[in-house]
Amino acid sequence: MEKGIIGLIAVLLVCSCEEKKVNGVKAPTRVTTEVVSSDGGMSRQTFVGTVEEREATAVSFTGMGVVKRLLVNDGQRVGRGQLIAEMDDTQARNLLAGAEAQMAQANDALERFKMLHDNGSLPEVQWVEIQSKVAQAKSQLEVAKKNLADCRLTAPVSGIIGKKMIGAGETALPSQAVVTILDISSVKVKVAIPEAEISGISASTPTIVKVEAAGKEMSGGKIEKGIQADALTHTYDIRINVQNADRKLLPGMVASVQFNASPSPFQGGEVLIPVTSVQKRADGSLFVWTIDRDSTAHRTTVSTGHTQGNRMIITNGIENGQRVVTEGYQKLSEGTKVVF
């Protein structure tokens, strides 16, 4: 029994050794690497954002009343001037009828007293009073007409219905939103950017925006940068303008954004790499593990500058396009073959 166990252990040891060697050659060490660039990896980093409408318009009645009909649904496209809802206009029609009667009475009085005025048998004071009553009746008639017209709610702009706030049979208050109309002829993608990276983004920084829900990938336009950071996350909101001629991008959709940040903040051979990639020798000098074209690892002495978030500026020693090890460097020695 003991001989059998000893034999099994021996077989396992042999297998283990064979796994580390292929035809007598040590297998390459697996590491994680990054090709350095002066944009600090922004062009490869993906941020998650949310699609927002270009503009939202709240549409409301100017008076108080019961909503009789609501003629639109969520997500429906509407044009400017299209009827959206109607309010019960019974009272408005009654007021209009009364105003029209007063207007007719005032005009009749004006015609009768005009003859007397022309003959000089009507005092001027009384004639002025008659004219004032006609003006008052006309003003009340215009107000009654407007009140009746205001019982019909029309779209002030073109767009899509975002949300209905009130249903038929409910009482609408003055200036209370009945629906919101969203302009999505173009949209904005809102992204939260860490404060350490916001300085690398300008209004014209190129971006690639991908929205899987709409099956679209496009170039972003002008960027609007927020100036106030979130107190908890220390991030700044930016909004990327995106064209949406086919109206497929809808508010609330999730978008992924890649930045192609400009290298202008860095000069000469300065590049950015993860802070953890920088190692220290016993004599205090700094180095990073770089990978040659033959997939071998080498210690490369570097000079460093200040940090940018979780990345560090390298002022000398490596250049744009070189590959450095970011994970797995603990297993390396000079000349080690690697795979990545």
Coordinates of C-alpha atoms in Angstrom, one line a residue:
M1 CA 0.0 0.0 0.0
E2 CA 2.8 2.4 0.9
K3 CA 4.7 1.6 -2.3
G4 CA 1.5 2.4 -4.3
I5 CA 1.2 5.8 -2.7
I6 CA 4.8 6.6 -3.2
G7 CA 4.5 5.6 -6.8
L8 CA 1.5 7.8 -7.3
I9 CA 3.3 10.8 -5.8
A10 CA 6.2 10.2 -8.1
V11 CA 3.9 10.2 -11.2
L12 CA 2.3 13.5 -10.2
L13 CA 5.7 15.1 -9.7
V14 CA 6.8 14.0 -13.2
C15 CA 3.5 15.3 -14.7
S16 CA 4.0 18.6 -12.9
C17 CA 7.5 19.0 -14.3
E18 CA 6.2 18.1 -17.8
E19 CA 3.6 20.8 -17.6
K20 CA 6.2 23.5 -16.9
K21 CA 8.4 22.2 -19.8
V22 CA 7.7 21.4 -23.4
N23 CA 10.3 19.3 -25.0
G24 CA 12.7 20.3 -22.2
V25 CA 12.1 24.0 -22.7
K26 CA 10.5 26.0 -20.0
A27 CA 7.1 27.3 -20.9
P28 CA 6.6 31.1 -21.3
T29 CA 5.3 33.1 -18.3
R30 CA 1.9 34.6 -18.7
V31 CA 1.7 38.3 -17.9
T32 CA -0.6 41.3 -18.6
T33 CA 0.9 44.1 -20.6
E34 CA 0.0 47.6 -21.9
V35 CA 1.3 49.5 -24.9
V36 CA 2.3 52.9 -23.4
S37 CA 1.1 56.2 -24.9
S38 CA 1.1 59.8 -23.9
D39 CA -2.7 59.8 -23.5
G40 CA -2.4 57.7 -20.4
G41 CA -4.6 54.9 -21.8
M42 CA -7.7 57.1 -22.3
S43 CA -8.0 56.0 -25.9
R44 CA -8.4 52.4 -24.7
Q45 CA -10.5 53.1 -21.6
T46 CA -14.2 52.6 -21.9
F47 CA -16.7 54.7 -19.9
V48 CA -20.4 54.0 -19.5
G49 CA -22.9 56.7 -20.2
T50 CA -26.6 57.4 -20.6
V51 CA -28.4 58.8 -23.6
E52 CA -30.3 62.0 -22.9
E53 CA -32.7 64.1 -25.0
R54 CA -31.4 67.3 -26.6
E55 CA -34.2 69.3 -25.0
A56 CA -37.4 68.5 -22.9
T57 CA -40.5 70.7 -23.1
A58 CA -43.2 70.4 -20.5
V59 CA -46.6 71.2 -22.0
S60 CA -49.5 72.4 -19.8
F61 CA -52.9 74.2 -19.9
T62 CA -53.0 77.8 -18.8
G63 CA -56.2 77.4 -16.9
M64 CA -57.9 74.9 -14.5
G65 CA -60.3 72.3 -15.6
V66 CA -61.1 68.6 -16.2
V67 CA -59.2 66.9 -19.0
K68 CA -61.8 65.5 -21.5
R69 CA -59.5 63.8 -24.0
L70 CA -55.8 62.9 -24.2
L71 CA -54.9 62.2 -27.8
V72 CA -51.3 61.0 -27.5
N73 CA -49.3 58.1 -26.1
D74 CA -45.9 57.7 -24.6
G75 CA -43.3 57.5 -27.4
Q76 CA -45.6 58.9 -30.1
R77 CA -44.1 61.4 -32.5
V78 CA -45.9 64.7 -32.7
G79 CA -45.5 67.8 -34.9
R80 CA -45.6 71.4 -33.9
G81 CA -49.3 72.5 -33.6
Q82 CA -50.7 69.0 -33.3
L83 CA -53.6 68.6 -30.8
I84 CA -52.5 66.8 -27.7
A85 CA -55.4 67.1 -25.2
E86 CA -58.7 68.8 -24.7
M87 CA -60.2 70.2 -21.5
D88 CA -64.0 70.3 -20.8
D89 CA -65.0 73.6 -22.4
T90 CA -68.6 73.9 -21.2
Q91 CA -67.9 76.8 -19.0
A92 CA -65.7 78.5 -21.5
R93 CA -68.4 78.3 -24.2
N94 CA -71.0 79.8 -21.8
L95 CA -68.7 82.7 -21.0
L96 CA -68.1 83.2 -24.7
A97 CA -71.8 83.3 -25.4
G98 CA -72.3 85.9 -22.7
A99 CA -69.4 88.0 -24.0
E100 CA -70.9 87.9 -27.5
A101 CA -74.3 89.0 -26.3
Q102 CA -72.7 92.0 -24.4
M103 CA -70.7 92.9 -27.5
A104 CA -73.9 92.8 -29.6
Q105 CA -75.7 95.0 -27.1
A106 CA -72.9 97.5 -26.9
N107 CA -72.7 97.8 -30.7
D108 CA -76.5 98.3 -30.9
A109 CA -76.3 101.1 -28.4
L110 CA -73.4 102.6 -30.3
E111 CA -75.4 102.7 -33.5
R112 CA -78.5 104.3 -31.9
F113 CA -76.5 107.0 -29.9
K114 CA -74.3 107.8 -32.9
M115 CA -77.3 109.4 -34.7
L116 CA -78.0 111.6 -31.7
H117 CA -74.3 112.5 -31.4
D118 CA -74.1 113.4 -35.1
N119 CA -77.2 115.6 -34.7
G120 CA -75.6 117.3 -31.7
S121 CA -78.3 116.3 -29.3
L122 CA -76.1 113.9 -27.2
P123 CA -73.7 115.3 -24.6
E124 CA -70.1 114.5 -25.3
V125 CA -69.6 112.9 -21.8
Q126 CA -72.4 110.4 -22.6
W127 CA -70.9 109.6 -26.0
V128 CA -67.5 108.8 -24.5
E129 CA -69.2 106.5 -22.0
I130 CA -70.9 104.6 -24.8
Q131 CA -67.6 104.2 -26.6
S132 CA -65.9 102.9 -23.4
K133 CA -68.6 100.3 -22.9
V134 CA -68.1 99.0 -26.5
A135 CA -64.3 98.8 -25.8
Q136 CA -64.9 96.9 -22.6
A137 CA -67.3 94.4 -24.3
K138 CA -64.7 93.9 -27.1
S139 CA -62.0 93.2 -24.5
Q140 CA -64.2 90.7 -22.6
L141 CA -65.1 89.0 -25.9
E142 CA -61.4 88.5 -26.8
V143 CA -60.7 87.1 -23.3
A144 CA -63.6 84.6 -23.7
K145 CA -62.3 83.5 -27.1
K146 CA -58.9 82.9 -25.7
N147 CA -60.2 80.9 -22.7
L148 CA -62.1 78.7 -25.1
A149 CA -59.0 78.2 -27.3
D150 CA -56.9 77.4 -24.3
C151 CA -59.1 74.3 -23.7
R152 CA -57.3 72.8 -26.6
L153 CA -53.6 71.9 -25.8
T154 CA -51.3 71.8 -28.9
A155 CA -47.7 70.9 -29.2
P156 CA -45.4 74.0 -29.1
V157 CA -42.5 72.0 -30.7
S158 CA -42.0 68.8 -32.7
G159 CA -40.6 65.7 -30.9
I160 CA -41.7 62.5 -29.2
I161 CA -44.0 62.2 -26.1
G162 CA -41.7 61.4 -23.2
K163 CA -44.3 60.8 -20.5
K164 CA -48.0 61.5 -19.8
M165 CA -48.5 63.2 -16.4
I166 CA -52.3 63.4 -16.4
G167 CA -55.0 61.2 -17.8
A168 CA -58.5 61.8 -19.1
G169 CA -61.0 62.7 -16.3
E170 CA -58.3 64.2 -14.0
T171 CA -58.3 67.9 -13.1
A172 CA -55.4 69.9 -14.6
L173 CA -54.1 72.9 -12.7
P174 CA -52.6 76.0 -14.4
S175 CA -49.0 75.3 -15.5
Q176 CA -49.2 71.6 -14.4
A177 CA -47.4 69.5 -17.0
V178 CA -49.8 67.3 -19.0
V179 CA -47.0 65.7 -21.1
T180 CA -43.3 66.2 -21.9
I181 CA -42.1 66.5 -25.5
L182 CA -38.6 65.4 -26.1
D183 CA -36.4 66.7 -28.9
I184 CA -34.2 63.8 -30.1
S185 CA -33.2 65.1 -33.5
S186 CA -29.8 65.0 -31.8
V187 CA -29.0 63.6 -28.3
K188 CA -26.5 63.9 -25.6
V189 CA -24.5 61.1 -24.0
K190 CA -23.9 61.9 -20.3
V191 CA -20.7 60.4 -18.8
A192 CA -19.1 60.7 -15.4
I193 CA -15.3 61.3 -15.6
P194 CA -12.9 60.9 -12.7
E195 CA -11.4 64.2 -11.6
A196 CA -7.9 62.9 -12.3
E197 CA -8.8 62.5 -16.0
I198 CA -11.1 65.4 -16.7
S199 CA -8.2 67.7 -17.6
G200 CA -7.3 65.4 -20.6
I201 CA -10.7 66.0 -22.2
S202 CA -11.5 69.1 -24.2
A203 CA -14.6 70.3 -26.2
S204 CA -13.2 68.8 -29.3
T205 CA -11.7 65.5 -28.0
P206 CA -12.6 62.7 -30.5
T207 CA -14.9 60.0 -29.1
I208 CA -16.5 56.8 -30.3
V209 CA -20.0 56.2 -29.0
K210 CA -21.6 52.7 -29.1
V211 CA -25.2 52.0 -28.2
E212 CA -26.0 48.3 -28.3
A213 CA -29.7 48.7 -27.8
A214 CA -29.9 50.7 -31.0
G215 CA -27.3 48.7 -32.8
K216 CA -25.3 51.9 -33.6
E217 CA -21.7 53.0 -33.3
M218 CA -20.8 56.6 -34.3
S219 CA -18.4 59.4 -33.7
G220 CA -19.3 61.9 -31.0
G221 CA -19.5 65.6 -31.5
K222 CA -18.8 68.6 -29.3
I223 CA -18.3 67.9 -25.6
E224 CA -19.9 70.0 -22.8
K225 CA -17.9 69.8 -19.6
G226 CA -19.5 70.2 -16.2
I227 CA -17.7 72.5 -13.7
Q228 CA -19.0 71.1 -10.5
A229 CA -17.8 67.7 -9.2
D230 CA -20.0 65.1 -7.4
A231 CA -19.2 65.4 -3.7
L232 CA -19.2 61.6 -3.2
T233 CA -17.7 60.2 -6.3
H234 CA -15.4 63.1 -7.2
T235 CA -16.4 62.8 -10.9
Y236 CA -17.4 65.5 -13.4
D237 CA -20.4 65.1 -15.8
I238 CA -19.7 65.7 -19.4
R239 CA -22.2 65.5 -22.3
I240 CA -21.3 64.4 -25.8
N241 CA -23.5 65.7 -28.6
V242 CA -24.5 62.9 -31.0
Q243 CA -26.5 63.2 -34.2
N244 CA -29.7 61.1 -34.3
A245 CA -31.4 61.7 -37.6
D246 CA -33.1 58.3 -37.6
R247 CA -34.4 58.8 -34.1
K248 CA -33.1 55.3 -33.0
L249 CA -31.2 56.7 -30.0
L250 CA -33.7 57.1 -27.2
P251 CA -33.3 58.7 -23.7
G252 CA -32.2 56.3 -21.1
M253 CA -30.3 53.9 -23.4
V254 CA -26.9 52.8 -22.1
A255 CA -23.9 53.9 -24.2
S256 CA -20.2 53.0 -24.0
V257 CA -17.8 55.8 -24.8
Q258 CA -14.1 55.6 -25.9
F259 CA -12.0 58.7 -25.8
N260 CA -9.1 59.5 -28.1
A261 CA -7.5 62.0 -25.9
S262 CA -5.0 64.5 -27.2
P263 CA -1.4 64.0 -26.0
S264 CA -0.8 67.7 -25.9
P265 CA -0.5 67.9 -22.0
F266 CA 2.7 65.9 -22.2
Q267 CA 6.0 66.9 -23.8
G268 CA 8.8 65.0 -25.6
G269 CA 9.1 61.4 -24.5
E270 CA 6.8 61.7 -21.5
V271 CA 4.2 58.9 -21.2
L272 CA 1.8 57.6 -18.6
I273 CA 1.8 54.0 -17.2
P274 CA 0.1 52.4 -14.1
V275 CA 1.8 53.4 -10.9
T276 CA 2.0 49.7 -9.9
S277 CA 4.2 49.0 -13.0
V278 CA 7.1 51.0 -11.5
Q279 CA 9.5 49.0 -9.4
K280 CA 12.4 49.9 -7.2
R281 CA 15.9 48.3 -7.1
A282 CA 17.9 47.8 -4.0
D283 CA 20.0 50.9 -4.8
G284 CA 16.8 53.0 -5.0
S285 CA 16.7 53.3 -8.8
L286 CA 13.4 52.8 -10.6
F287 CA 12.6 50.4 -13.4
V288 CA 9.8 48.8 -15.3
W289 CA 9.5 45.5 -17.1
T290 CA 9.4 46.0 -20.8
I291 CA 8.8 43.4 -23.5
D292 CA 10.9 43.1 -26.6
R293 CA 9.7 42.0 -30.0
D294 CA 11.0 38.5 -29.3
S295 CA 8.7 38.3 -26.2
T296 CA 11.4 38.5 -23.7
A297 CA 11.2 40.6 -20.5
H298 CA 13.8 43.2 -19.5
R299 CA 14.4 45.6 -16.7
T300 CA 14.3 49.1 -18.1
T301 CA 15.5 52.0 -15.9
V302 CA 13.1 55.0 -16.0
S303 CA 12.8 58.5 -14.6
T304 CA 9.4 59.5 -13.2
G305 CA 7.3 62.6 -12.8
H306 CA 4.2 63.3 -10.8
T307 CA 1.2 61.0 -10.8
Q308 CA -2.2 61.4 -12.6
G309 CA -4.7 59.5 -10.6
N310 CA -3.6 55.8 -10.6
R311 CA -1.0 56.5 -13.4
M312 CA 2.5 58.0 -13.3
I313 CA 4.3 60.2 -15.8
I314 CA 7.5 58.6 -17.2
T315 CA 9.9 61.3 -18.3
N316 CA 12.7 59.2 -19.6
G317 CA 13.4 55.5 -20.3
I318 CA 10.5 54.3 -22.3
E319 CA 8.7 55.8 -25.4
N320 CA 5.3 55.7 -27.0
G321 CA 4.6 52.3 -28.5
Q322 CA 6.7 50.2 -26.0
R323 CA 5.0 47.4 -24.2
V324 CA 5.3 47.3 -20.4
V325 CA 4.1 44.6 -17.9
T326 CA 1.2 45.7 -15.7
E327 CA 0.5 42.4 -13.9
G328 CA 2.6 39.3 -13.3
Y329 CA 5.9 41.0 -13.0
Q330 CA 6.6 39.2 -9.7
K331 CA 7.3 36.0 -11.7
L332 CA 9.9 37.7 -14.1
S333 CA 13.6 37.7 -14.3
E334 CA 15.9 39.2 -16.9
G335 CA 15.3 37.6 -20.3
T336 CA 12.2 35.6 -19.3
K337 CA 10.0 34.5 -22.2
V338 CA 6.5 35.7 -21.8
V339 CA 3.0 35.4 -23.3
F340 CA 0.3 38.1 -23.0

